[in-house]
Amino acid sequence: MNSAADKRVTLADVAKLAGVSKQTVSRVVNGSEHVTEDTRTRVLQCIDTLGFRPSALARQLSTGRSQTIGVVSNGGQGYLVSGVAYLGMVRQADKMGYALLIKEMTDFSSGSIRTMLDYLIERQVDGVIWAGPEIGDSHAWLDTFDAASLPMPLVAINAKPRPGVDTVSFDNFEAGRVATRHLLSLGRKNIGHIAGPTNRWVSQQRVEGWKAALAEAGTSEMARNVVEGDWDVHTGGPGLRRLLEICPKLDAVFVGSDRMAIGVLAEAHKLGLRVPEDLAVMGVDNLPESAYLIPPLTSMTQDTPRMAEVALRLLVRRICERRGEPYPEACAIPENPLLTHDLVVRQSTLCGKLASK
Amino acid sequence: MNSAADKRVTLADVAKLAGVSKQTVSRVVNGSEHVTEDTRTRVLQCIDTLGFRPSALARQLSTGRSQTIGVVSNGGQGYLVSGVAYLGMVRQADKMGYALLIKEMTDFSSGSIRTMLDYLIERQVDGVIWAGPEIGDSHAWLDTFDAASLPMPLVAINAKPRPGVDTVSFDNFEAGRVATRHLLSLGRKNIGHIAGPTNRWVSQQRVEGWKAALAEAGTSEMARNVVEGDWDVHTGGPGLRRLLEICPKLDAVFVGSDRMAIGVLAEAHKLGLRVPEDLAVMGVDNLPESAYLIPPLTSMTQDTPRMAEVALRLLVRRICERRGEPYPEACAIPENPLLTHDLVVRQSTLCGKLASK
């Protein structure tokens, strides 16, 4: 290590070498007019000698703009969505000239939320993406949230739309309805649902959509065929076994995630159930791998990177609006958009006919 | 929106209201003694009235510490590792009191690298994790890198260890060797390898390990049975078909990623090849899903979140060392550690006996 690198060169170092006040150095750096030409020259020489870099932070302090967006996540849970969403955000932020400041949140008490917001305010982020999933009452604080009380705009992703709060989410009710309609359209009479964790808003919405489709079809008696998984592959098999206990004639299953559906396919294989002849199986997420399972898995495409991109654009719109500046055309996002899933039908449900039992 | 939120309250606003200079407000905020008690009281009242938050940025400017770590990634490529690595970093950073400032990099020309480093220096990050994969000569600049020339330490992950540069990587040579030895131990005589992109350091190392194991076993003639994939599931099937052209008696395949191995299993199924009787298949990554494939996949566990955590700890050690401060015990990471993969044997290679052909 050379000694120059041991310590960051500060404004004070420049001031000392130049024999002027820190304020004078600051004036030179910020191009203020209240400095004599001699002083300016001397300060600039000292900046050069010491390798002082006029700090982005100093500019932030005077302009109040950091070109940084705070992202609050809880990566420990549901890593797939968080991991993929990060990448969508990182790419979009980069395109629009922002850096992301990522902070982890594990505790959703109101004190922790206040601390997190204060942290982000202190760092002068230009806006906030609230990216943790809505679990139980983790987002209850948004019900009474006064957006104007924050010095920067906030957008929540994958959360229940609320009046006065910007959200970008998927239409999980519609996803549940479309999936269930698809299985009904195959003529299946004993359909079950392996839901995600039932304290999640996303799972609850899909269950509501499932119930709505059954009600439309006059088959609400199937609505009781629901068990709970945790999104992860290891809960698919046990979920299938519990459904078979509730409904021994089970002939189709709508699984809340492709990862759980992989567990269902493995368990069906063990039990000697043919997919789709004996049991039609479908998931949600449409992972790249899902087309290559045995058999290829019917699924609902959930474009998580796109959700993150849309949220970032909406946030940039709000940042511009607060500053009274025009926003880029790409940021003209409608209020509280609900992105839709696409049904992709593959072999795991493609056989309309049931095997004779 | 209320008008208070339209604009951030600045030091200048407080100074104006209190009728003092910005420097005086700054002195009060930083607890300097060179302020009269009257002035201090008046300034504090104005801070309270306006809701001014003494800025973390201002503290950074005076202390040179941001409690922020810059992460340079290229998420667009190989999203699995990047996405999962992020989560390991986010968790570990949070534990150690740091935020992450994430920046995307798509172009690895020397000009872009300089610009990126300057950006991070301006933001006064306390350290840098260089997280993009080593592709072609993307990391060539590290060969002549003068670590002491940066005002903050830098750790590269998943990159070739180099003298004078901190790296945290996997031992991909050993992974290739262990995988190949495993397939040889089954008595297979016609083994092939579907490598990741051959311009990647990681893939090259695994190919070298594969060659070393074949040489040890006196079966170097198999070394030509190598084709290239791109890590993704869709290149597994085409990879298997090309291997069968080169080596029609192929009876085992070491696949560079579990995702490609999923494609290989699907293709083998289509071709009527039984796994493992006709063809033993193994991957690398040990995804949570791999235990639930049909048949369950033998793989090499690659603990990517751990790599990210170790890198972060090493970086914190370097940060402390530069400041002449003791570092936390958890940060006592050896130089340039190479983390190892664990072989997890499952049914896709568990049958030692070849089917009679």
XYZ file of C-alpha atoms in Angstrom:
714
model
C 0.000 0.000 0.000
C 1.396 3.423 -0.778
C 0.770 6.161 1.713
C -1.374 8.218 -0.669
C -3.981 5.481 -0.579
C -3.965 5.115 3.181
C -6.299 8.007 3.573
C -8.836 9.639 1.319
C -7.854 13.164 0.271
C -10.413 15.545 1.746
C -11.462 19.094 1.143
C -9.610 19.950 4.366
C -6.330 18.599 2.964
C -6.673 20.817 -0.079
C -7.582 23.817 2.082
C -4.518 23.275 4.290
C -2.102 22.946 1.388
C -3.565 25.972 -0.382
C -3.671 28.003 2.821
C -7.371 28.850 2.406
C -10.604 27.900 4.181
C -12.581 24.755 3.315
C -15.379 27.035 2.197
C -13.070 28.600 -0.372
C -12.097 25.189 -1.740
C -15.791 24.317 -1.866
C -16.477 27.525 -3.821
C -13.788 26.668 -6.369
C -15.109 23.117 -6.750
C -18.667 24.324 -7.217
C -17.647 27.044 -9.671
C -18.800 29.905 -7.454
C -17.843 33.414 -8.583
C -16.810 34.698 -5.164
C -13.179 33.626 -5.486
C -10.254 35.632 -6.888
C -8.486 34.264 -9.943
C -5.232 33.816 -7.997
C -6.937 31.787 -5.282
C -8.792 29.685 -7.833
C -5.546 28.844 -9.623
C -3.768 27.944 -6.392
C -6.641 25.750 -5.181
C -6.887 23.959 -8.532
C -3.128 23.272 -8.429
C -3.447 21.830 -4.916
C -6.425 19.684 -6.008
C -4.246 18.359 -8.803
C -1.194 17.788 -6.575
C -3.131 15.850 -3.960
C -5.340 13.974 -6.416
C -8.459 15.337 -4.709
C -11.687 14.307 -6.420
C -14.488 16.872 -6.153
C -16.932 14.617 -4.416
C -20.212 13.443 -5.878
C -21.408 13.622 -2.303
C -20.581 17.297 -2.088
C -22.593 17.909 -5.235
C -25.450 15.916 -3.735
C -25.383 18.096 -0.650
C -25.757 21.257 -2.682
C -28.243 19.925 -5.258
C -30.204 17.455 -3.109
C -29.934 14.889 -5.938
C -28.085 11.635 -5.467
C -29.066 9.732 -8.648
C -29.542 6.816 -6.285
C -32.662 4.738 -5.689
C -33.111 2.895 -2.409
C -34.368 -0.685 -2.714
C -35.730 -2.353 0.409
C -35.980 -6.101 0.111
C -36.041 -9.240 2.177
C -33.973 -11.552 0.093
C -33.983 -14.392 2.573
C -37.525 -15.269 1.604
C -38.576 -16.241 -1.905
C -35.150 -15.795 -3.416
C -36.308 -16.481 -6.939
C -38.472 -13.381 -7.315
C -36.066 -11.134 -5.392
C -33.007 -12.364 -7.254
C -34.578 -12.005 -10.669
C -36.271 -8.715 -9.773
C -32.925 -7.243 -8.710
C -31.543 -7.905 -12.144
C -34.484 -6.170 -13.815
C -34.012 -3.194 -11.524
C -30.245 -3.049 -11.927
C -30.539 -3.005 -15.723
C -33.303 -0.407 -15.825
C -31.627 1.814 -13.218
C -28.423 1.724 -15.215
C -30.266 2.725 -18.403
C -31.808 5.719 -16.625
C -28.593 6.850 -14.940
C -29.351 5.709 -11.396
C -27.474 3.500 -8.971
C -29.328 1.220 -6.557
C -28.722 1.313 -2.835
C -29.960 -2.029 -1.554
C -30.984 -2.571 2.050
C -32.240 -5.751 3.616
C -35.270 -5.877 5.918
C -36.182 -8.850 8.070
C -38.389 -7.264 10.713
C -41.570 -5.430 9.711
C -42.443 -3.721 12.993
C -43.396 -0.070 12.591
C -40.214 1.025 14.390
C -38.044 -0.837 11.897
C -39.919 0.664 8.982
C -39.406 4.181 10.354
C -35.702 3.456 10.903
C -35.361 2.174 7.350
C -37.091 5.222 5.855
C -34.945 7.561 7.981
C -31.836 5.738 6.804
C -32.853 6.256 3.169
C -33.761 9.908 3.775
C -30.356 10.509 5.362
C -28.694 8.971 2.331
C -30.755 11.365 0.171
C -31.954 8.645 -2.182
C -34.071 10.166 -4.954
C -36.772 7.515 -4.553
C -37.569 4.175 -2.918
C -38.678 0.783 -4.250
C -40.282 -1.226 -1.454
C -39.565 -4.722 -2.742
C -40.266 -7.141 0.092
C -43.282 -9.421 -0.455
C -46.501 -8.601 1.404
C -46.628 -11.119 4.268
C -49.335 -10.942 6.936
C -49.489 -7.302 8.033
C -45.992 -6.423 6.800
C -47.473 -3.702 4.566
C -50.225 -2.508 6.938
C -48.321 0.738 7.463
C -49.067 1.628 3.831
C -52.810 1.734 4.667
C -52.302 5.000 6.535
C -49.182 6.113 4.675
C -48.921 9.804 3.864
C -46.816 9.791 0.696
C -46.315 13.553 0.952
C -44.616 13.152 4.324
C -41.597 11.521 2.697
C -39.106 13.820 0.960
C -38.903 11.295 -1.896
C -41.467 9.164 -3.764
C -41.970 5.472 -2.949
C -43.248 2.608 -5.115
C -44.127 -0.792 -3.620
C -43.845 -3.865 -5.837
C -45.845 -7.079 -5.583
C -48.091 -5.508 -2.929
C -51.836 -4.913 -2.677
C -52.852 -1.692 -4.461
C -53.919 0.941 -1.911
C -55.322 4.451 -2.413
C -52.592 7.087 -2.321
C -49.744 4.575 -2.639
C -47.901 3.747 -5.852
C -47.748 -0.006 -6.487
C -46.714 -2.244 -9.375
C -47.964 -5.816 -8.965
C -49.169 -8.845 -10.833
C -52.863 -9.594 -11.195
C -52.714 -12.753 -9.119
C -56.495 -13.039 -8.866
C -56.688 -13.277 -12.652
C -53.771 -15.743 -12.714
C -55.660 -18.066 -10.342
C -58.823 -17.723 -12.388
C -57.176 -18.384 -15.762
C -55.249 -21.412 -14.419
C -58.384 -22.958 -12.915
C -60.439 -22.285 -16.044
C -57.762 -24.048 -18.077
C -57.979 -27.214 -15.934
C -61.804 -27.077 -15.999
C -61.691 -26.769 -19.804
C -59.921 -30.149 -19.943
C -63.020 -31.758 -18.444
C -61.288 -32.553 -15.147
C -63.770 -33.080 -12.324
C -61.523 -33.355 -9.258
C -59.139 -30.429 -9.281
C -56.932 -29.371 -6.379
C -54.739 -26.365 -5.632
C -51.373 -26.287 -3.867
C -51.178 -22.666 -2.760
C -48.147 -20.661 -1.713
C -47.932 -19.577 1.950
C -51.452 -18.436 2.830
C -50.242 -15.403 4.785
C -48.985 -13.914 1.492
C -51.156 -11.486 -0.408
C -50.035 -13.097 -3.677
C -51.214 -16.563 -2.571
C -54.483 -15.241 -1.188
C -55.269 -13.549 -4.490
C -54.608 -16.732 -6.460
C -56.876 -18.713 -4.112
C -59.613 -16.102 -4.647
C -59.186 -16.428 -8.421
C -59.365 -20.232 -8.129
C -62.598 -19.968 -6.137
C -64.076 -17.490 -8.631
C -63.425 -19.821 -11.576
C -64.971 -22.778 -9.730
C -68.026 -20.669 -8.831
C -68.426 -19.555 -12.472
C -68.395 -23.216 -13.523
C -70.876 -24.221 -10.812
C -68.283 -26.509 -9.200
C -67.667 -24.708 -5.911
C -67.566 -28.050 -4.079
C -63.958 -28.381 -5.313
C -62.977 -25.175 -3.500
C -62.094 -27.175 -0.380
C -59.310 -29.031 -2.255
C -56.622 -26.553 -1.207
C -53.395 -27.238 0.666
C -50.538 -24.894 1.521
C -46.919 -25.095 0.351
C -44.072 -22.625 0.751
C -43.169 -22.045 -2.967
C -40.146 -24.349 -2.667
C -39.685 -27.596 -4.553
C -39.618 -29.762 -1.425
C -43.221 -28.878 -0.502
C -44.690 -30.070 -3.828
C -44.642 -33.812 -3.044
C -46.172 -33.529 0.433
C -48.770 -31.141 -1.009
C -49.827 -33.708 -3.615
C -50.107 -36.450 -0.970
C -52.301 -34.266 1.248
C -54.534 -33.386 -1.717
C -54.938 -37.106 -2.500
C -56.091 -37.649 1.091
C -58.701 -34.888 0.805
C -59.713 -35.918 -2.716
C -58.676 -39.482 -3.641
C -60.009 -39.087 -7.212
C -57.809 -36.027 -7.833
C -57.278 -35.680 -11.605
C -55.726 -32.203 -11.917
C -53.687 -29.852 -9.775
C -53.000 -26.135 -10.066
C -49.662 -25.594 -8.313
C -48.731 -22.105 -7.045
C -45.143 -22.199 -8.366
C -43.197 -24.141 -10.983
C -40.710 -25.131 -8.295
C -43.448 -26.844 -6.283
C -44.770 -28.358 -9.535
C -41.359 -30.010 -10.059
C -41.893 -31.694 -6.674
C -45.411 -32.723 -7.748
C -44.131 -34.304 -10.979
C -41.505 -36.257 -9.004
C -44.099 -37.461 -6.483
C -46.623 -38.425 -9.202
C -43.846 -40.435 -10.889
C -43.147 -42.254 -7.589
C -46.858 -42.973 -7.070
C -47.213 -44.340 -10.592
C -49.590 -41.559 -11.641
C -49.223 -40.695 -15.328
C -49.057 -36.980 -16.179
C -51.296 -35.796 -17.791
C -53.405 -38.937 -18.328
C -54.085 -39.597 -14.632
C -53.184 -36.176 -13.304
C -52.925 -32.864 -15.149
C -50.320 -30.604 -13.518
C -49.665 -26.904 -14.033
C -47.536 -24.282 -12.270
C -46.944 -20.535 -12.162
C -43.710 -18.677 -13.092
C -42.807 -20.399 -16.355
C -39.170 -20.857 -15.427
C -36.804 -21.416 -18.360
C -36.439 -25.012 -17.132
C -40.187 -25.736 -17.148
C -40.296 -26.442 -20.883
C -37.708 -29.221 -20.342
C -39.332 -31.137 -17.510
C -40.680 -34.657 -18.040
C -43.347 -33.990 -19.193
C -42.947 -30.307 -20.178
C -44.917 -28.207 -17.691
C -47.902 -25.991 -18.434
C -47.376 -22.715 -16.600
C -48.282 -19.037 -16.281
C -45.475 -16.692 -17.364
C -44.698 -14.170 -14.626
C -42.299 -11.570 -15.984
C -40.683 -10.472 -12.730
C -37.843 -8.447 -14.297
C -40.524 -6.503 -16.165
C -42.379 -5.756 -12.931
C -39.155 -4.349 -11.516
C -38.530 -2.291 -14.653
C -42.034 -0.847 -14.668
C -41.713 0.052 -10.981
C -38.458 1.852 -11.647
C -39.952 3.832 -14.510
C -42.964 4.833 -12.437
C -40.622 5.937 -9.670
C -38.601 8.091 -12.076
C -41.886 9.659 -13.225
C -42.714 10.561 -9.622
C -39.220 11.947 -9.032
C -39.575 14.212 -12.059
C -43.106 15.271 -11.074
C -41.995 16.347 -7.607
C -39.274 18.455 -9.167
C -41.693 19.944 -11.674
C -39.641 18.495 -14.524
C -40.953 16.626 -17.573
C -40.501 12.863 -17.336
C -39.211 10.531 -20.067
C -41.889 9.012 -22.292
C -40.989 5.498 -21.104
C -42.100 6.553 -17.622
C -45.739 7.169 -18.556
C -46.913 4.234 -16.431
C -50.611 4.151 -15.469
C -51.597 4.251 -11.776
C -51.207 1.001 -9.811
C -50.705 -1.236 -12.839
C -51.515 -4.945 -12.464
C -49.362 -6.928 -14.885
C -50.891 -10.085 -16.293
C -49.559 -13.609 -16.571
C -49.638 -15.510 -19.874
C -50.888 -19.086 -19.983
C -48.373 -21.381 -21.719
C -49.903 -24.797 -22.391
C -47.542 -27.766 -22.557
C -47.755 -31.531 -22.348
C -48.440 -31.749 -18.610
C -52.031 -30.626 -19.319
C -52.213 -31.064 -23.074
C -54.088 -34.366 -23.035
C -57.752 -33.459 -22.743
C -58.846 -37.019 -22.236
C -58.657 -38.762 -18.891
C -57.164 -42.254 -18.816
C -59.820 -44.857 -18.041
C -59.337 -45.756 -14.391
C -48.441 16.433 -2.240
C -47.897 19.077 0.390
C -45.462 21.825 -0.347
C -43.042 20.784 2.407
C -42.297 17.643 0.455
C -41.790 19.427 -2.848
C -38.262 20.274 -1.960
C -35.707 18.775 0.349
C -34.836 21.026 3.271
C -31.191 21.996 2.920
C -28.531 23.407 5.165
C -29.000 26.694 3.293
C -32.689 26.839 4.260
C -31.791 26.461 7.926
C -29.037 29.084 7.615
C -31.436 31.541 6.012
C -34.134 31.101 8.640
C -31.633 31.316 11.491
C -29.859 34.268 9.925
C -26.429 32.602 10.101
C -23.946 31.165 7.574
C -24.172 27.613 6.249
C -20.850 26.942 7.930
C -22.381 27.830 11.288
C -25.267 25.423 10.729
C -22.733 22.797 9.751
C -20.806 23.442 12.972
C -23.947 22.986 15.053
C -24.843 19.769 13.241
C -21.343 18.367 13.665
C -21.158 19.358 17.340
C -18.278 21.786 16.872
C -17.399 23.971 19.869
C -16.920 27.188 17.891
C -20.548 28.291 18.193
C -22.109 30.416 20.939
C -24.837 28.844 23.015
C -27.423 31.364 21.735
C -26.623 30.601 18.111
C -26.697 26.868 18.747
C -30.167 27.117 20.330
C -31.505 29.252 17.477
C -30.112 26.926 14.802
C -31.498 23.836 16.548
C -34.929 25.486 16.717
C -34.794 26.255 12.991
C -33.696 22.674 12.244
C -36.718 21.496 14.191
C -39.124 23.954 12.561
C -38.068 23.056 9.027
C -37.691 19.322 9.669
C -34.082 19.425 8.463
C -32.281 16.085 8.752
C -28.554 16.380 9.452
C -27.386 14.505 6.411
C -25.539 11.216 6.439
C -23.831 12.585 3.359
C -22.487 15.547 5.279
C -21.035 13.175 7.863
C -19.510 11.120 5.051
C -17.858 14.233 3.671
C -16.179 14.998 6.949
C -15.296 11.421 7.954
C -14.643 9.894 4.523
C -16.733 6.845 5.531
C -19.932 5.966 3.728
C -20.702 2.495 5.170
C -21.468 1.616 1.567
C -19.919 -1.081 -0.589
C -19.967 -0.768 -4.360
C -20.917 -3.916 -6.273
C -20.135 -4.046 -9.978
C -21.997 -6.794 -11.786
C -23.246 -7.777 -15.198
C -26.570 -9.280 -14.354
C -27.637 -9.795 -17.925
C -25.335 -12.775 -18.247
C -25.628 -15.869 -16.081
C -28.445 -14.495 -13.987
C -28.528 -17.479 -11.664
C -25.155 -16.862 -10.059
C -25.569 -13.075 -9.991
C -29.082 -13.218 -8.565
C -28.197 -15.687 -5.838
C -24.877 -13.978 -5.111
C -26.649 -10.648 -4.609
C -28.756 -12.182 -1.878
C -25.703 -13.541 -0.078
C -24.084 -10.111 -0.295
C -27.186 -8.206 0.779
C -27.580 -10.384 3.871
C -23.925 -10.233 4.876
C -23.666 -6.490 4.226
C -26.699 -5.900 6.390
C -25.193 -7.951 9.225
C -22.011 -5.892 9.097
C -23.746 -2.515 8.887
C -23.121 -1.750 5.215
C -25.431 -0.862 2.368
C -24.720 -2.029 -1.180
C -24.506 0.348 -4.102
C -25.071 -1.798 -7.165
C -23.876 -0.777 -10.626
C -24.288 -2.667 -13.843
C -21.451 -3.138 -16.333
C -21.896 -4.399 -19.869
C -18.762 -3.141 -21.569
C -15.328 -4.194 -20.330
C -13.110 -1.804 -22.273
C -10.440 -0.160 -20.143
C -12.159 3.224 -20.483
C -15.387 1.854 -19.052
C -13.540 0.254 -16.166
C -11.818 3.544 -15.310
C -15.170 5.369 -15.512
C -16.774 2.810 -13.203
C -13.964 3.049 -10.659
C -14.102 6.854 -10.768
C -17.846 6.725 -10.227
C -17.375 4.562 -7.128
C -14.546 6.771 -5.836
C -16.743 9.848 -6.215
C -19.472 8.105 -4.242
C -16.876 7.386 -1.555
C -17.772 3.717 -1.269
C -15.697 2.067 1.460
C -14.832 -0.896 -0.761
C -15.689 -2.608 -4.048
C -16.838 -6.121 -4.962
C -16.101 -6.779 -8.633
C -18.813 -9.361 -9.308
C -19.021 -9.789 -13.082
C -17.859 -13.186 -14.381
C -14.448 -13.376 -16.042
C -15.186 -13.524 -19.781
C -12.388 -13.443 -22.352
C -10.102 -10.591 -21.324
C -12.726 -8.787 -19.225
C -10.444 -9.043 -16.188
C -7.116 -8.489 -17.981
C -6.829 -5.047 -16.319
C -6.382 -6.857 -12.991
C -3.102 -8.363 -14.278
C -1.427 -4.966 -13.973
C -3.717 -3.571 -11.303
C -2.092 -1.456 -8.605
C -4.401 -2.029 -5.632
C -2.745 0.815 -3.740
C -3.753 3.275 -6.442
C -7.411 2.978 -5.444
C -8.515 4.892 -2.342
C -10.560 1.832 -1.289
C -9.924 -1.922 -1.353
C -11.368 -4.156 -4.086
C -12.246 -7.873 -4.072
C -13.093 -9.742 -7.294
C -15.373 -12.782 -7.079
C -15.401 -15.787 -9.370
C -12.241 -14.580 -11.089
C -8.794 -16.069 -11.645
C -6.537 -15.502 -8.608
C -3.777 -13.007 -9.453
C -0.839 -11.754 -7.418
C -1.644 -8.531 -5.601
C -5.401 -8.771 -6.191
C -7.937 -10.054 -3.663
C -10.195 -12.727 -5.130
C -12.758 -15.191 -3.778
C -13.572 -17.949 -6.255
C -14.534 -21.579 -6.585
C -11.962 -24.254 -7.339
C -13.413 -25.087 -10.721
C -10.397 -27.172 -11.748
C -11.039 -29.463 -8.792
C -14.784 -29.540 -9.565
C -14.055 -30.778 -13.087
C -11.633 -33.361 -11.787
C -13.941 -34.717 -9.066
C -16.916 -34.922 -11.459
C -14.906 -36.801 -14.079
C -13.394 -39.166 -11.507
C -16.919 -39.962 -10.313
C -18.065 -40.953 -13.813
C -14.848 -42.961 -14.364
C -15.444 -44.754 -11.041
C -18.753 -46.064 -12.438
C -16.801 -47.960 -15.093
C -18.071 -45.781 -17.915
C -15.818 -45.922 -20.968
C -17.275 -43.243 -23.238
C -17.659 -40.086 -21.234
C -18.394 -36.655 -22.678
C -18.469 -33.108 -21.289
C -20.873 -30.295 -22.113
C -18.883 -27.252 -21.040
C -20.126 -23.745 -20.281
C -19.064 -20.961 -22.687
C -15.404 -21.644 -23.419
C -14.417 -17.980 -23.140
C -15.215 -18.114 -19.427
C -12.456 -18.743 -16.924
C -14.843 -20.950 -14.904
C -15.542 -23.237 -17.898
C -11.879 -23.383 -18.899
C -10.915 -24.501 -15.403
C -13.509 -27.269 -15.393
C -12.295 -28.489 -18.784
C -8.737 -28.567 -17.416
C -9.940 -30.587 -14.424
C -11.782 -32.984 -16.734
C -8.623 -33.474 -18.801
C -6.515 -34.014 -15.664
C -8.836 -36.763 -14.380
C -8.829 -38.504 -17.772
C -5.014 -38.317 -17.921
C -4.720 -39.753 -14.393
C -6.916 -42.665 -15.486
C -4.934 -43.189 -18.697
C -8.009 -42.414 -20.808
C -6.956 -39.158 -22.444
C -8.527 -40.274 -25.722
C -11.898 -39.202 -24.256
C -10.663 -35.617 -23.863
C -11.916 -34.786 -27.355
C -15.537 -35.470 -26.303
C -16.223 -31.867 -25.373
C -18.921 -29.550 -26.719
C -19.867 -26.038 -25.652
C -23.151 -24.835 -24.170
C -24.107 -21.482 -22.661
C -25.183 -22.639 -19.128
C -28.871 -22.333 -20.077
C -31.348 -25.210 -20.191
C -32.011 -24.902 -23.932
C -28.406 -25.774 -24.856
C -28.431 -29.117 -22.999
C -30.339 -31.097 -25.642
C -28.313 -29.849 -28.641
C -25.143 -30.488 -26.615
C -26.113 -34.113 -26.032
C -26.884 -34.626 -29.744
C -23.508 -33.208 -30.774
C -21.739 -35.430 -28.252
C -23.535 -38.482 -29.683
C -22.235 -37.534 -33.149
C -18.644 -37.314 -31.878
C -18.992 -40.394 -29.709
C -21.937 -42.655 -30.676
C -21.232 -45.021 -27.758
C -21.524 -42.222 -25.213
C -22.445 -43.728 -21.830
C -21.911 -40.821 -19.422
C -21.937 -37.025 -19.560
C -20.541 -34.406 -17.203
C -22.695 -31.312 -17.772
C -21.371 -27.877 -16.772
C -24.603 -26.711 -15.106
C -27.718 -28.319 -13.651
C -29.821 -26.181 -15.958
C -28.131 -27.675 -19.034
C -28.431 -31.115 -17.380
C -32.235 -30.645 -17.249
C -32.109 -30.194 -21.027
C -29.939 -33.321 -21.331
C -32.417 -35.403 -19.291
C -35.293 -34.209 -21.501
C -33.357 -35.018 -24.680
C -32.280 -38.466 -23.401
C -35.935 -39.179 -22.604
C -36.915 -38.204 -26.159
C -34.166 -40.392 -27.645
C -35.228 -43.359 -25.521
C -31.936 -43.416 -23.598
C -32.437 -44.649 -20.040
C -30.710 -42.613 -17.316
C -28.525 -43.911 -15.730
C -28.566 -47.395 -17.358
C -27.724 -46.174 -20.880
C -26.387 -42.766 -19.962
C -25.147 -41.467 -16.609
C -25.772 -37.714 -16.288
C -24.411 -35.247 -13.759
C -24.454 -31.467 -13.421
C -22.895 -28.652 -11.403
C -24.719 -26.218 -9.053
C -26.976 -28.600 -7.131
C -30.052 -26.423 -7.515
C -32.807 -27.094 -4.970
C -34.834 -28.571 -7.861
C -32.141 -31.062 -8.904
C -33.108 -33.589 -6.203
C -36.629 -33.702 -7.710
C -35.821 -34.288 -11.358
C -36.690 -37.593 -13.037
C -34.348 -39.232 -12.199
C -32.870 -37.139 -9.346
C -29.667 -35.505 -10.610
C -26.151 -36.090 -9.338
C -24.502 -32.690 -8.998
C -21.706 -30.622 -7.434
C -22.950 -28.184 -4.777
C -21.750 -24.650 -5.537
C -22.564 -22.413 -2.602
C -22.723 -19.080 -4.400
C -24.248 -17.081 -1.523
C -21.339 -18.271 0.608
C -18.831 -17.047 -1.976
C -20.477 -13.619 -1.828
C -20.451 -13.635 1.972
C -16.781 -14.601 2.150
C -15.921 -11.852 -0.345
C -17.753 -9.294 1.732
C -15.961 -10.358 4.895
C -12.581 -10.222 3.191
C -13.425 -6.745 1.920
C -14.358 -5.558 5.419
C -11.016 -6.929 6.639
C -9.190 -4.868 4.007
C -11.222 -1.766 4.873
C -10.240 -2.117 8.542
C -6.595 -2.808 7.686
C -6.322 0.346 5.599
C -7.682 2.351 8.498
C -5.334 0.674 10.953
C -8.316 -0.699 12.878
C -8.758 -4.252 14.175
C -11.135 -6.335 12.020
C -13.945 -8.619 13.231
C -12.953 -12.259 13.784
C -15.373 -13.397 11.065
C -13.266 -11.427 8.564
C -10.105 -13.510 9.030
C -10.362 -14.889 5.488
C -7.191 -16.419 3.997
C -5.657 -14.920 0.839
C -7.390 -15.740 -2.464
C -9.533 -18.548 -1.087
C -10.782 -21.193 -3.529
C -14.056 -22.616 -2.235
C -14.745 -26.253 -3.043
C -17.793 -27.957 -4.492
C -19.329 -31.012 -2.799
C -20.241 -34.057 -4.870
C -23.857 -35.118 -4.221
C -24.558 -38.525 -5.786
C -28.130 -39.254 -6.820
C -29.937 -41.711 -9.045
C -28.851 -40.193 -12.370
C -25.410 -41.784 -11.820
C -26.148 -44.216 -9.005
C -26.400 -47.333 -11.146
C -22.839 -48.568 -11.539
C -23.773 -51.214 -14.067
C -24.252 -50.454 -17.734
C -27.356 -51.858 -19.420
C -26.406 -54.559 -21.902
C -26.612 -52.965 -25.336
